[in-house]
CSV table of C-alpha atoms in Angstrom, one decimal:
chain,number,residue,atom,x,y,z
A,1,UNK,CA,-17.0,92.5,-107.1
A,2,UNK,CA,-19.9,92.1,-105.2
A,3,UNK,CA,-21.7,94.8,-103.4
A,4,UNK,CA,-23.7,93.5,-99.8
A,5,UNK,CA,-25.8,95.5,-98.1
A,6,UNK,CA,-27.3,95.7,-94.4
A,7,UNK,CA,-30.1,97.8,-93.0
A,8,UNK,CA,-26.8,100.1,-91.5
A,9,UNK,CA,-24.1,99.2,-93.9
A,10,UNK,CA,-22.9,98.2,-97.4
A,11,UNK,CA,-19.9,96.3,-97.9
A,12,UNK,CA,-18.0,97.3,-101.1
A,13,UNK,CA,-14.8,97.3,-102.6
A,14,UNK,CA,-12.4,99.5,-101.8
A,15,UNK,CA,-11.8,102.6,-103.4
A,16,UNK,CA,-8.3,104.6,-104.1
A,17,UNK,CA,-10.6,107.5,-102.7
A,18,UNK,CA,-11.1,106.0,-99.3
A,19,UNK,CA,-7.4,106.5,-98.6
A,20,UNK,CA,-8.2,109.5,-96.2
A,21,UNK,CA,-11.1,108.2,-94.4
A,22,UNK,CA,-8.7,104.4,-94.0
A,23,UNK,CA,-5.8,106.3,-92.5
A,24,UNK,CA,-8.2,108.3,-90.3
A,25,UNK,CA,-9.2,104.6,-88.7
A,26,UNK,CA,-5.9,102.8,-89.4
A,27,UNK,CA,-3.5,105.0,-87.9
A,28,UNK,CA,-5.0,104.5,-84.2
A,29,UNK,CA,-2.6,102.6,-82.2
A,30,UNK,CA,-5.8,100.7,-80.5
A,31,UNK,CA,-7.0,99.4,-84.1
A,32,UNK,CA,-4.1,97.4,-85.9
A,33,UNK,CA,-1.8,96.2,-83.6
A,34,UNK,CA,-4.8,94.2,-81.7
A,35,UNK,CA,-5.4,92.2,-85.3
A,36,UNK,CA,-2.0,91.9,-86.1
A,37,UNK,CA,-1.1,95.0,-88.4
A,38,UNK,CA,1.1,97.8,-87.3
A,39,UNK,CA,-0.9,101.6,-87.6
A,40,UNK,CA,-0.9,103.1,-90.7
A,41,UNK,CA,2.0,106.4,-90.8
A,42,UNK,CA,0.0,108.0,-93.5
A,43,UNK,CA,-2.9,108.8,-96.2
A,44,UNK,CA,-0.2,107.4,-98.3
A,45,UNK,CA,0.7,104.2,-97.2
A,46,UNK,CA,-3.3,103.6,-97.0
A,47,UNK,CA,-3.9,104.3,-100.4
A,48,UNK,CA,-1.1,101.9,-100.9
A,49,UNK,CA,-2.9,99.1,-98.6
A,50,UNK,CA,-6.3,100.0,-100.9
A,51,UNK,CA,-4.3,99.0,-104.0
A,52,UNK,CA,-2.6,95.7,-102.4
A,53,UNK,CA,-4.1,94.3,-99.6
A,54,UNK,CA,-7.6,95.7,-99.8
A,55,UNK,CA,-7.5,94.5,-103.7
A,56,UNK,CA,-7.9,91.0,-102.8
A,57,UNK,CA,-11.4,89.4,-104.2
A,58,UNK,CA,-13.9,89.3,-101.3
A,59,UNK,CA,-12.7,92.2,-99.3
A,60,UNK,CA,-14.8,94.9,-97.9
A,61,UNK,CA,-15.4,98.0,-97.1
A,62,UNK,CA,-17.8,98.5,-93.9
A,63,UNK,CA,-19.6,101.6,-95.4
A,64,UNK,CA,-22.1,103.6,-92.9
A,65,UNK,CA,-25.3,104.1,-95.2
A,66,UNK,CA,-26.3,107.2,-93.0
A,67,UNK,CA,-22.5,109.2,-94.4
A,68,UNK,CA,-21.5,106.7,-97.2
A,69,UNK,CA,-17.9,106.6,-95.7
A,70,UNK,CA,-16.0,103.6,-94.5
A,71,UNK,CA,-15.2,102.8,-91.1
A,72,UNK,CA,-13.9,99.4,-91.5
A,73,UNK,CA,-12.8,96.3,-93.2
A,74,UNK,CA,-14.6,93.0,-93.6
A,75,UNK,CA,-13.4,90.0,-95.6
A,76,UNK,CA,-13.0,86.4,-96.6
A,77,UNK,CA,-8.7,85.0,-96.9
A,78,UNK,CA,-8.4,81.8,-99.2
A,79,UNK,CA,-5.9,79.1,-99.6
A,80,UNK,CA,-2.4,81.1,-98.4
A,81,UNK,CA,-3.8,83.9,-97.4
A,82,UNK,CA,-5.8,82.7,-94.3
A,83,UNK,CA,-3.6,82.3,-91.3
A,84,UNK,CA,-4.5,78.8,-91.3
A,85,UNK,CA,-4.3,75.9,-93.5
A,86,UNK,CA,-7.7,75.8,-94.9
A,87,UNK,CA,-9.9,72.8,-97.4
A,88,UNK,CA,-11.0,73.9,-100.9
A,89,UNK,CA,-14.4,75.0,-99.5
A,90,UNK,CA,-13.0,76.9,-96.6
A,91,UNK,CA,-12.4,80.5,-95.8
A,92,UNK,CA,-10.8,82.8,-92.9
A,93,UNK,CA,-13.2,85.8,-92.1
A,94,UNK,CA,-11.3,89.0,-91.0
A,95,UNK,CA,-12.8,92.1,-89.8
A,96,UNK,CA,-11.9,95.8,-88.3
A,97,UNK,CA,-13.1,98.5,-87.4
A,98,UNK,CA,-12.7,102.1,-86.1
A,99,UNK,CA,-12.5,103.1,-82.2
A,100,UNK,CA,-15.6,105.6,-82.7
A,101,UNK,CA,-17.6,103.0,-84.2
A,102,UNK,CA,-16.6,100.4,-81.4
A,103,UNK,CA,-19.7,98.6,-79.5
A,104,UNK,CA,-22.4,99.6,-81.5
A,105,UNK,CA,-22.9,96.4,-83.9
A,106,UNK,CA,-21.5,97.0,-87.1
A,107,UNK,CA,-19.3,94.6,-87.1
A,108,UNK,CA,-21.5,91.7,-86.1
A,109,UNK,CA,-24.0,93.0,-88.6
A,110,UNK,CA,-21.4,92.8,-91.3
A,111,UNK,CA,-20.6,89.6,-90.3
A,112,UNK,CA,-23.6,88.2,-90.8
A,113,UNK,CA,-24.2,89.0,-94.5
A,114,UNK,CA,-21.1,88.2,-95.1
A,115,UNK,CA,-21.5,84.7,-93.8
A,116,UNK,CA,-24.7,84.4,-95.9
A,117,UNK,CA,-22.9,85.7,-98.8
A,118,UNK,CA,-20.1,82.7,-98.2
A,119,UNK,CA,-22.4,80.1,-97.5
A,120,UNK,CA,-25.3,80.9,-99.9
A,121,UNK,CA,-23.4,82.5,-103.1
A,122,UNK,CA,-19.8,81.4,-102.9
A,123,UNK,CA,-21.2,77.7,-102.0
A,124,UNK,CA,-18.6,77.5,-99.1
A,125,UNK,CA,-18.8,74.3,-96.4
A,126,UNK,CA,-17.2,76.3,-93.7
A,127,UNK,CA,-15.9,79.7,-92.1
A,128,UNK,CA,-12.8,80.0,-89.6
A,129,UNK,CA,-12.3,83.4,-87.6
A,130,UNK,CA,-9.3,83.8,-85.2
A,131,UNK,CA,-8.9,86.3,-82.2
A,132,UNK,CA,-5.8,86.9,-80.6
A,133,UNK,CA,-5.4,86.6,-76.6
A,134,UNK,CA,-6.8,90.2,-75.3
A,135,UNK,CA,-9.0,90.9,-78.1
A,136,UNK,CA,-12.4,90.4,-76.0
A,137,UNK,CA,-13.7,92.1,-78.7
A,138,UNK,CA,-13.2,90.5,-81.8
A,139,UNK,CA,-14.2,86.7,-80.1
A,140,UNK,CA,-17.4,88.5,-78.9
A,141,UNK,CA,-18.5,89.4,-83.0
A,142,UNK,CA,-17.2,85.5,-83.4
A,143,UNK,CA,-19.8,84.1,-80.8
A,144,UNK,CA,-22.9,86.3,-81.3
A,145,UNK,CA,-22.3,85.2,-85.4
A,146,UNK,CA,-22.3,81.6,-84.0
A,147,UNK,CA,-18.8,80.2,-84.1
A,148,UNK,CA,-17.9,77.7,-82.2
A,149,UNK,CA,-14.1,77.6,-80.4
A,150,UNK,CA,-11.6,75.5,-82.2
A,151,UNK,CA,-8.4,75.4,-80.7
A,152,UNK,CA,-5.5,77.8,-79.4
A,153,UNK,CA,-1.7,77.6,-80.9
A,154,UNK,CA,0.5,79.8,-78.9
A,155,UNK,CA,3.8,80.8,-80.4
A,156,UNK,CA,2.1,82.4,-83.6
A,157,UNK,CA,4.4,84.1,-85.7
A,158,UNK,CA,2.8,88.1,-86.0
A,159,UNK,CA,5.0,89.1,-88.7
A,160,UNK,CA,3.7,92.7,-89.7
A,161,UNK,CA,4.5,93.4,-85.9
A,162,UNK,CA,7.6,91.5,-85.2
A,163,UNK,CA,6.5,89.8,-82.5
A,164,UNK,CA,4.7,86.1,-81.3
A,165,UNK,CA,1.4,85.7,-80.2
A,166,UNK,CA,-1.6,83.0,-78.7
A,167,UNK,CA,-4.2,83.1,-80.9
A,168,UNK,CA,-7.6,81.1,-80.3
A,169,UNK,CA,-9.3,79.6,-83.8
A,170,UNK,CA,-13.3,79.4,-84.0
A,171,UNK,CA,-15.0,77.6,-86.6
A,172,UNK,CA,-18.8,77.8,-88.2
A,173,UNK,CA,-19.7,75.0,-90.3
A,174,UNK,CA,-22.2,75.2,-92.6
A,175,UNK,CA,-24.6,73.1,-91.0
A,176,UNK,CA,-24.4,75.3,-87.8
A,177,UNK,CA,-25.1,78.9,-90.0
A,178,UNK,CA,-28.1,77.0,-91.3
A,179,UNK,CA,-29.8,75.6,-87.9
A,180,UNK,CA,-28.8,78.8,-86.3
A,181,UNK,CA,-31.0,80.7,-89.4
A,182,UNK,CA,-34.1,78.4,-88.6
């Protein structure tokens, strides 16, 4: 897989070794639950998620250059993996990370190679990102990385949590990556 790099971060696959330093972020109640994903109970079940979940091609890990330990997730969901039915040259973008690490940029930063790395290498015509109601957060990395709101289906099944949810859809074309690039 491919290995991206920021002037803070590189983004690389996930390691059976970064099971410790996952469940450290993962098992914070303010962390999952808020993207749709129920805390981790243990190092084992993230070394579990690192061999299933974090396996799939195109997912991250957010890697601080200054330490060389993850402190969270970034990735592209294809075809029945997105939340969303998505064309042939679409992708969801996903994205987490720690409570420590919250508000200082990484995220966004990530984002943005990321969306290079979709648009320029994998060829793709355009990126959807979803937020659900509450997350401030998460639609703030979605509008400074210029998407655009889509629309907002309420009633969203949240099945790792049990429970429904409103989520709100953005959408970055790739004509609006490359005019916001000039």
């Amino acid at each position: 897989m491919t290995v991206l790099q920021t002037e803070r971060l590189i983004l690389r696959p996930w390691e059976p070794g970064d099971a410790d330093e996952l469940f450290r972020y993962a098992q914070d109640p303010r962390v999952g639950p808020i993207a749709g994903w129920p805390p981790h109970g243990s190092v084992k079940e993230s070394a579990r998620i690192i061999a299933t979940v974090f396996a799939a091609p195109e997912t991250y890990a957010v890697v601080l250059r200054k330490t060389g330990l993850p402190i969270g997730c970034i990735g592209l969901n294809f075809g029945n993996a997105a939340n969303m039915p998505l064309a042939a040259d679409e992708a969801e973008l996903g994205y987490w990370v720690g409570v420590p690490h919250w508000g200082r940029g990484y995220i966004p930063e990530a984002a943005r190679e990321v969306l290079r790395h979709a648009f320029e290498d994998l060829g793709l015509g355009g990126l959807w990102c979803g937020w659900f109601d509450g997350n401030r957060q998460s639609q703030r990395v979605q509008e400074k990385c210029g998407f655009a709101f889509h629309h907002t289906e309420e009633d969203v099944p949240c099945p790792l949590i049990g429970d429904t949810r409103t989520e709100h859809f953005s959408y970055l074309p790739r004509e609006a990556w490359e005019q916001g690039r000039r």
